[in-house]
Amino acid sequence: IQMTQSPSLLSASVGDRVTLSCKAGQNINNYLAWYQQKLGEAPKLLIYNANSLQTGIPSRFSGSGSGTDYTLTISSLQPEDVATYFCQQYNSWWTFGGGTKLELK
Amino acid sequence: QVQLQQSGAELAKPGSSVKISCKASGYTFTSYDISWIKQTTGQGLEYIGYINTGSGGTYYNEKFKGKATLTVDKSSSTAFMQLSSLTPEDTAVYYCARDGGWFAYWGQGTLVTVSS
């Protein structure tokens, strides 16, 4: 299943509400995870099952969506949120999106 | 706490093989599958396959059949991935990860560089 993320690059200011999108090639039944990856580090799980917050992740991160369209929202962008974000489906085997790089404006 | 500790960076020549290890700690090793994931700048994240750490059963992404071989040593709680017939296109960071749907735990990654 192909996963398409948009935009590929996003610039935002501290305090902004940020929305990242992920579109699946077919219905993935909410079997979607979001990861944050900082430079030189392994990906870190943020959200699973489309909207469940992983333990220890700040509540400013949230996930939503259904069917083929999913969204990761950061309610108030913090400097430490600068990273690349990936979505991943596990409805049918496993595939990742191409990522959205989030930078500070 | 759950930890996955991978072996160090590898520099390999085209046509050779490398074997990467992933040592697990902080949980019952045979209770969870170990997956392997490739990351390159151009191709992003690609799922390679997984091994059932209890039975040794494996699944491979079609693209990596014949390229990757997954094994496990239960006595040392370690999973291995051998990459064979290396080409420059195999240059990447390789991660092991635990859990079968989403991946809550990742190794730190192993950089494999293929160059003559």
PDB file of C-alpha atoms in Angstrom:
ATOM      1  CA  ILE A   1       0.000   0.000   0.000  1.00  0.00           C
ATOM      2  CA  GLN A   2       1.512   3.324  -1.062  1.00  0.00           C
ATOM      3  CA  MET A   3       1.655   6.076   1.562  1.00  0.00           C
ATOM      4  CA  THR A   4       1.933   9.713   0.436  1.00  0.00           C
ATOM      5  CA  GLN A   5       2.806  12.504   2.858  1.00  0.00           C
ATOM      6  CA  SER A   6       2.337  16.208   2.314  1.00  0.00           C
ATOM      7  CA  PRO A   7       3.883  18.641   2.351  1.00  0.00           C
ATOM      8  CA  SER A   8       7.434  17.343   2.054  1.00  0.00           C
ATOM      9  CA  LEU A   9       8.741  20.492   3.774  1.00  0.00           C
ATOM     10  CA  LEU A  10       6.881  22.673   6.242  1.00  0.00           C
ATOM     11  CA  SER A  11       8.069  25.892   7.864  1.00  0.00           C
ATOM     12  CA  ALA A  12       6.247  27.148  10.946  1.00  0.00           C
ATOM     13  CA  SER A  13       6.770  29.419  13.942  1.00  0.00           C
ATOM     14  CA  VAL A  14       6.924  28.527  17.619  1.00  0.00           C
ATOM     15  CA  GLY A  15       3.380  28.388  18.964  1.00  0.00           C
ATOM     16  CA  ASP A  16       1.783  27.627  15.590  1.00  0.00           C
ATOM     17  CA  ARG A  17      -0.765  24.861  15.116  1.00  0.00           C
ATOM     18  CA  VAL A  18       0.794  22.486  12.589  1.00  0.00           C
ATOM     19  CA  THR A  19      -0.971  19.867  10.481  1.00  0.00           C
ATOM     20  CA  LEU A  20       0.781  17.096   8.562  1.00  0.00           C
ATOM     21  CA  SER A  21      -1.059  14.863   6.124  1.00  0.00           C
ATOM     22  CA  CYS A  22      -0.721  11.222   5.124  1.00  0.00           C
ATOM     23  CA  LYS A  23      -2.772   9.566   2.383  1.00  0.00           C
ATOM     24  CA  ALA A  24      -2.966   5.817   1.843  1.00  0.00           C
ATOM     25  CA  GLY A  25      -3.469   4.168  -1.528  1.00  0.00           C
ATOM     26  CA  GLN A  26      -6.419   2.234  -0.111  1.00  0.00           C
ATOM     27  CA  ASN A  27      -8.446   1.982   3.091  1.00  0.00           C
ATOM     28  CA  ILE A  28      -6.089   1.060   5.946  1.00  0.00           C
ATOM     29  CA  ASN A  29      -8.749   0.818   8.658  1.00  0.00           C
ATOM     30  CA  ASN A  30      -6.971   3.174  11.074  1.00  0.00           C
ATOM     31  CA  TYR A  31      -3.913   0.908  11.162  1.00  0.00           C
ATOM     32  CA  LEU A  32      -1.619   3.921  11.042  1.00  0.00           C
ATOM     33  CA  ALA A  33       1.320   5.086  13.124  1.00  0.00           C
ATOM     34  CA  TRP A  34       3.234   8.373  13.216  1.00  0.00           C
ATOM     35  CA  TYR A  35       6.930   8.724  14.027  1.00  0.00           C
ATOM     36  CA  GLN A  36       9.260  11.616  14.756  1.00  0.00           C
ATOM     37  CA  GLN A  37      12.868  11.354  13.635  1.00  0.00           C
ATOM     38  CA  LYS A  38      15.561  13.821  14.646  1.00  0.00           C
ATOM     39  CA  LEU A  39      18.887  13.992  12.850  1.00  0.00           C
ATOM     40  CA  GLY A  40      21.103  11.029  13.665  1.00  0.00           C
ATOM     41  CA  GLU A  41      18.459   9.259  15.750  1.00  0.00           C
ATOM     42  CA  ALA A  42      16.095   6.346  15.261  1.00  0.00           C
ATOM     43  CA  PRO A  43      12.422   7.095  14.615  1.00  0.00           C
ATOM     44  CA  LYS A  44      10.332   7.608  17.751  1.00  0.00           C
ATOM     45  CA  LEU A  45       6.740   6.407  17.944  1.00  0.00           C
ATOM     46  CA  LEU A  46       4.234   9.209  18.582  1.00  0.00           C
ATOM     47  CA  ILE A  47       0.812   7.834  17.604  1.00  0.00           C
ATOM     48  CA  TYR A  48      -0.555   4.356  16.857  1.00  0.00           C
ATOM     49  CA  ASN A  49      -3.956   3.133  15.674  1.00  0.00           C
ATOM     50  CA  ALA A  50      -4.349   6.555  14.031  1.00  0.00           C
ATOM     51  CA  ASN A  51      -5.237   8.430  17.234  1.00  0.00           C
ATOM     52  CA  SER A  52      -3.705   6.717  20.284  1.00  0.00           C
ATOM     53  CA  LEU A  53      -0.937   8.707  21.960  1.00  0.00           C
ATOM     54  CA  GLN A  54       2.138   6.657  22.852  1.00  0.00           C
ATOM     55  CA  THR A  55       3.119   6.743  26.533  1.00  0.00           C
ATOM     56  CA  GLY A  56       5.369   9.659  27.365  1.00  0.00           C
ATOM     57  CA  ILE A  57       4.552  11.711  24.277  1.00  0.00           C
ATOM     58  CA  PRO A  58       3.395  15.290  24.982  1.00  0.00           C
ATOM     59  CA  SER A  59      -0.325  15.914  24.605  1.00  0.00           C
ATOM     60  CA  ARG A  60       0.283  18.646  22.002  1.00  0.00           C
ATOM     61  CA  PHE A  61       0.630  15.775  19.520  1.00  0.00           C
ATOM     62  CA  SER A  62      -2.590  14.213  18.237  1.00  0.00           C
ATOM     63  CA  GLY A  63      -3.665  12.012  15.362  1.00  0.00           C
ATOM     64  CA  SER A  64      -6.913  11.787  13.456  1.00  0.00           C
ATOM     65  CA  GLY A  65      -8.423  10.459  10.271  1.00  0.00           C
ATOM     66  CA  SER A  66     -10.021   7.383   8.796  1.00  0.00           C
ATOM     67  CA  GLY A  67     -10.163   5.376   5.586  1.00  0.00           C
ATOM     68  CA  THR A  68      -7.356   6.679   3.407  1.00  0.00           C
ATOM     69  CA  ASP A  69      -6.721  10.133   4.915  1.00  0.00           C
ATOM     70  CA  TYR A  70      -4.891  10.797   8.164  1.00  0.00           C
ATOM     71  CA  THR A  71      -3.495  13.819   9.973  1.00  0.00           C
ATOM     72  CA  LEU A  72      -0.890  14.495  12.642  1.00  0.00           C
ATOM     73  CA  THR A  73      -1.466  17.749  14.502  1.00  0.00           C
ATOM     74  CA  ILE A  74       0.900  19.626  16.783  1.00  0.00           C
ATOM     75  CA  SER A  75      -1.267  22.066  18.708  1.00  0.00           C
ATOM     76  CA  SER A  76       1.494  24.502  19.659  1.00  0.00           C
ATOM     77  CA  LEU A  77       4.834  24.019  17.934  1.00  0.00           C
ATOM     78  CA  GLN A  78       7.884  23.897  20.200  1.00  0.00           C
ATOM     79  CA  PRO A  79      11.538  24.280  19.122  1.00  0.00           C
ATOM     80  CA  GLU A  80      12.241  20.652  20.043  1.00  0.00           C
ATOM     81  CA  ASP A  81       9.614  19.501  17.516  1.00  0.00           C
ATOM     82  CA  VAL A  82      11.923  20.301  14.600  1.00  0.00           C
ATOM     83  CA  ALA A  83      12.300  16.887  12.957  1.00  0.00           C
ATOM     84  CA  THR A  84      11.110  14.735  10.090  1.00  0.00           C
ATOM     85  CA  TYR A  85       7.756  12.998  10.584  1.00  0.00           C
ATOM     86  CA  PHE A  86       6.804   9.692   8.984  1.00  0.00           C
ATOM     87  CA  CYS A  87       3.527   7.838   8.757  1.00  0.00           C
ATOM     88  CA  GLN A  88       3.382   4.033   8.518  1.00  0.00           C
ATOM     89  CA  GLN A  89       0.540   1.670   7.688  1.00  0.00           C
ATOM     90  CA  TYR A  90       0.228  -1.843   9.088  1.00  0.00           C
ATOM     91  CA  ASN A  91      -3.111  -2.859   7.614  1.00  0.00           C
ATOM     92  CA  SER A  92      -1.437  -4.896   4.896  1.00  0.00           C
ATOM     93  CA  TRP A  93       2.173  -5.707   5.658  1.00  0.00           C
ATOM     94  CA  TRP A  94       4.129  -2.523   6.384  1.00  0.00           C
ATOM     95  CA  THR A  95       4.921   0.604   4.381  1.00  0.00           C
ATOM     96  CA  PHE A  96       6.102   4.083   5.279  1.00  0.00           C
ATOM     97  CA  GLY A  97       5.383   7.501   3.854  1.00  0.00           C
ATOM     98  CA  GLY A  98       8.178   9.622   2.390  1.00  0.00           C
ATOM     99  CA  GLY A  99       8.219  12.014   5.362  1.00  0.00           C
ATOM    100  CA  THR A 100       7.530  15.663   6.132  1.00  0.00           C
ATOM    101  CA  LYS A 101      10.464  17.769   7.262  1.00  0.00           C
ATOM    102  CA  LEU A 102       9.345  20.355   9.806  1.00  0.00           C
ATOM    103  CA  GLU A 103      11.507  23.412  10.321  1.00  0.00           C
ATOM    104  CA  LEU A 104      11.201  26.676  12.219  1.00  0.00           C
ATOM    105  CA  LYS A 105      10.341  29.791  10.286  1.00  0.00           C
TER     106      LYS A 105
ATOM    107  CA  GLN B   1      13.649  -1.009  30.196  1.00  0.00           C
ATOM    108  CA  VAL B   2      13.402  -2.369  26.683  1.00  0.00           C
ATOM    109  CA  GLN B   3      16.588  -1.883  24.686  1.00  0.00           C
ATOM    110  CA  LEU B   4      17.728  -3.009  21.263  1.00  0.00           C
ATOM    111  CA  GLN B   5      21.490  -2.635  20.848  1.00  0.00           C
ATOM    112  CA  GLN B   6      22.821  -2.944  17.317  1.00  0.00           C
ATOM    113  CA  SER B   7      26.333  -3.710  16.131  1.00  0.00           C
ATOM    114  CA  GLY B   8      28.618  -1.025  14.786  1.00  0.00           C
ATOM    115  CA  ALA B   9      29.051   0.517  11.372  1.00  0.00           C
ATOM    116  CA  GLU B  10      30.293  -1.640   8.506  1.00  0.00           C
ATOM    117  CA  LEU B  11      32.375  -0.796   5.453  1.00  0.00           C
ATOM    118  CA  ALA B  12      32.067  -3.519   2.848  1.00  0.00           C
ATOM    119  CA  LYS B  13      33.216  -4.115  -0.715  1.00  0.00           C
ATOM    120  CA  PRO B  14      30.785  -4.745  -3.569  1.00  0.00           C
ATOM    121  CA  GLY B  15      29.933  -8.430  -3.848  1.00  0.00           C
ATOM    122  CA  SER B  16      30.658  -9.191  -0.203  1.00  0.00           C
ATOM    123  CA  SER B  17      28.304  -9.853   2.721  1.00  0.00           C
ATOM    124  CA  VAL B  18      27.772  -8.307   6.133  1.00  0.00           C
ATOM    125  CA  LYS B  19      25.959  -9.577   9.220  1.00  0.00           C
ATOM    126  CA  ILE B  20      24.346  -7.060  11.581  1.00  0.00           C
ATOM    127  CA  SER B  21      23.265  -7.946  15.111  1.00  0.00           C
ATOM    128  CA  CYS B  22      20.496  -6.643  17.362  1.00  0.00           C
ATOM    129  CA  LYS B  23      20.755  -7.631  21.030  1.00  0.00           C
ATOM    130  CA  ALA B  24      17.539  -7.306  23.030  1.00  0.00           C
ATOM    131  CA  SER B  25      17.196  -6.692  26.744  1.00  0.00           C
ATOM    132  CA  GLY B  26      14.548  -5.667  29.256  1.00  0.00           C
ATOM    133  CA  TYR B  27      11.842  -8.079  28.134  1.00  0.00           C
ATOM    134  CA  THR B  28      11.206 -11.735  27.259  1.00  0.00           C
ATOM    135  CA  PHE B  29      12.970 -12.043  23.900  1.00  0.00           C
ATOM    136  CA  THR B  30      10.787 -14.776  22.471  1.00  0.00           C
ATOM    137  CA  SER B  31       7.531 -12.903  23.153  1.00  0.00           C
ATOM    138  CA  TYR B  32       7.955 -10.424  20.286  1.00  0.00           C
ATOM    139  CA  ASP B  33       8.957 -10.528  16.642  1.00  0.00           C
ATOM    140  CA  ILE B  34      11.957  -8.499  15.479  1.00  0.00           C
ATOM    141  CA  SER B  35      11.604  -6.490  12.284  1.00  0.00           C
ATOM    142  CA  TRP B  36      14.299  -4.922  10.117  1.00  0.00           C
ATOM    143  CA  ILE B  37      13.959  -1.604   8.294  1.00  0.00           C
ATOM    144  CA  LYS B  38      16.235   0.114   5.759  1.00  0.00           C
ATOM    145  CA  GLN B  39      16.639   3.878   5.594  1.00  0.00           C
ATOM    146  CA  THR B  40      18.233   5.777   2.758  1.00  0.00           C
ATOM    147  CA  THR B  41      18.080   9.431   1.798  1.00  0.00           C
ATOM    148  CA  GLY B  42      16.561   8.646  -1.560  1.00  0.00           C
ATOM    149  CA  GLN B  43      14.134   5.798  -0.750  1.00  0.00           C
ATOM    150  CA  GLY B  44      13.155   6.752   2.800  1.00  0.00           C
ATOM    151  CA  LEU B  45      12.121   3.912   5.097  1.00  0.00           C
ATOM    152  CA  GLU B  46      11.634   0.433   3.627  1.00  0.00           C
ATOM    153  CA  TYR B  47      10.395  -2.618   5.475  1.00  0.00           C
ATOM    154  CA  ILE B  48      12.718  -5.591   4.951  1.00  0.00           C
ATOM    155  CA  GLY B  49      11.062  -8.365   6.954  1.00  0.00           C
ATOM    156  CA  TYR B  50      10.599  -9.928  10.361  1.00  0.00           C
ATOM    157  CA  ILE B  51      11.577 -12.990  12.295  1.00  0.00           C
ATOM    158  CA  ASN B  52       9.465 -14.794  14.866  1.00  0.00           C
ATOM    159  CA  THR B  53      11.968 -15.014  17.691  1.00  0.00           C
ATOM    160  CA  GLY B  54      10.294 -18.069  19.183  1.00  0.00           C
ATOM    161  CA  SER B  55       9.933 -20.278  16.113  1.00  0.00           C
ATOM    162  CA  GLY B  56      12.524 -18.707  13.823  1.00  0.00           C
ATOM    163  CA  GLY B  57       9.897 -18.291  11.136  1.00  0.00           C
ATOM    164  CA  THR B  58      10.517 -15.410   8.726  1.00  0.00           C
ATOM    165  CA  TYR B  59       8.686 -13.088   6.352  1.00  0.00           C
ATOM    166  CA  TYR B  60      10.486 -11.046   3.710  1.00  0.00           C
ATOM    167  CA  ASN B  61       9.357  -8.073   1.641  1.00  0.00           C
ATOM    168  CA  GLU B  62       9.514  -9.360  -1.936  1.00  0.00           C
ATOM    169  CA  LYS B  63      12.113  -6.687  -2.760  1.00  0.00           C
ATOM    170  CA  PHE B  64      14.569  -8.087  -0.207  1.00  0.00           C
ATOM    171  CA  LYS B  65      14.216 -11.805  -0.884  1.00  0.00           C
ATOM    172  CA  GLY B  66      17.659 -13.125  -1.728  1.00  0.00           C
ATOM    173  CA  LYS B  67      19.268  -9.979  -0.313  1.00  0.00           C
ATOM    174  CA  ALA B  68      18.506 -10.288   3.414  1.00  0.00           C
ATOM    175  CA  THR B  69      18.574 -13.371   5.624  1.00  0.00           C
ATOM    176  CA  LEU B  70      17.134 -13.127   9.138  1.00  0.00           C
ATOM    177  CA  THR B  71      18.206 -15.414  11.963  1.00  0.00           C
ATOM    178  CA  VAL B  72      18.008 -15.468  15.731  1.00  0.00           C
ATOM    179  CA  ASP B  73      20.021 -16.815  18.674  1.00  0.00           C
ATOM    180  CA  LYS B  74      17.611 -17.282  21.550  1.00  0.00           C
ATOM    181  CA  SER B  75      20.402 -18.111  23.981  1.00  0.00           C
ATOM    182  CA  SER B  76      21.817 -14.593  23.669  1.00  0.00           C
ATOM    183  CA  SER B  77      18.534 -12.766  22.873  1.00  0.00           C
ATOM    184  CA  THR B  78      20.063 -11.568  19.627  1.00  0.00           C
ATOM    185  CA  ALA B  79      18.612 -11.203  16.152  1.00  0.00           C
ATOM    186  CA  PHE B  80      20.785 -11.062  13.058  1.00  0.00           C
ATOM    187  CA  MET B  81      20.405  -9.841   9.507  1.00  0.00           C
ATOM    188  CA  GLN B  82      22.850 -10.910   6.817  1.00  0.00           C
ATOM    189  CA  LEU B  83      22.994  -8.850   3.630  1.00  0.00           C
ATOM    190  CA  SER B  84      24.573 -10.596   0.669  1.00  0.00           C
ATOM    191  CA  SER B  85      25.942  -9.693  -2.775  1.00  0.00           C
ATOM    192  CA  LEU B  86      26.291  -6.100  -1.667  1.00  0.00           C
ATOM    193  CA  THR B  87      26.035  -3.244  -4.168  1.00  0.00           C
ATOM    194  CA  PRO B  88      26.273   0.533  -3.627  1.00  0.00           C
ATOM    195  CA  GLU B  89      22.427   0.560  -3.510  1.00  0.00           C
ATOM    196  CA  ASP B  90      22.668  -1.351  -0.215  1.00  0.00           C
ATOM    197  CA  THR B  91      24.407   1.606   1.430  1.00  0.00           C
ATOM    198  CA  ALA B  92      21.971   2.657   4.149  1.00  0.00           C
ATOM    199  CA  VAL B  93      21.213   2.745   7.840  1.00  0.00           C
ATOM    200  CA  TYR B  94      19.559  -0.486   8.948  1.00  0.00           C
ATOM    201  CA  TYR B  95      17.328  -0.605  12.019  1.00  0.00           C
ATOM    202  CA  CYS B  96      15.916  -3.461  14.043  1.00  0.00           C
ATOM    203  CA  ALA B  97      12.596  -2.788  15.757  1.00  0.00           C
ATOM    204  CA  ARG B  98      10.236  -4.586  18.095  1.00  0.00           C
ATOM    205  CA  ASP B  99       6.476  -5.075  17.964  1.00  0.00           C
ATOM    206  CA  GLY B 100       4.493  -6.230  15.013  1.00  0.00           C
ATOM    207  CA  GLY B 101       2.150  -3.488  13.889  1.00  0.00           C
ATOM    208  CA  TRP B 102       3.546  -0.190  15.007  1.00  0.00           C
ATOM    209  CA  PHE B 103       7.164  -0.063  16.222  1.00  0.00           C
ATOM    210  CA  ALA B 104       7.532   1.231  19.756  1.00  0.00           C
ATOM    211  CA  TYR B 105      11.154   0.198  20.187  1.00  0.00           C
ATOM    212  CA  TRP B 106      14.017   0.681  17.749  1.00  0.00           C
ATOM    213  CA  GLY B 107      17.709  -0.060  17.761  1.00  0.00           C
ATOM    214  CA  GLN B 108      20.075   2.860  17.271  1.00  0.00           C
ATOM    215  CA  GLY B 109      20.742   1.877  13.666  1.00  0.00           C
ATOM    216  CA  THR B 110      23.745   0.389  11.856  1.00  0.00           C
ATOM    217  CA  LEU B 111      25.307   2.235   8.935  1.00  0.00           C
ATOM    218  CA  VAL B 112      26.394  -0.070   6.136  1.00  0.00           C
ATOM    219  CA  THR B 113      28.567   1.550   3.482  1.00  0.00           C
ATOM    220  CA  VAL B 114      29.315  -0.373   0.311  1.00  0.00           C
ATOM    221  CA  SER B 115      32.318   0.966  -1.545  1.00  0.00           C
ATOM    222  CA  SER B 116      35.337  -0.351  -3.375  1.00  0.00           C
TER     223      SER B 116
END
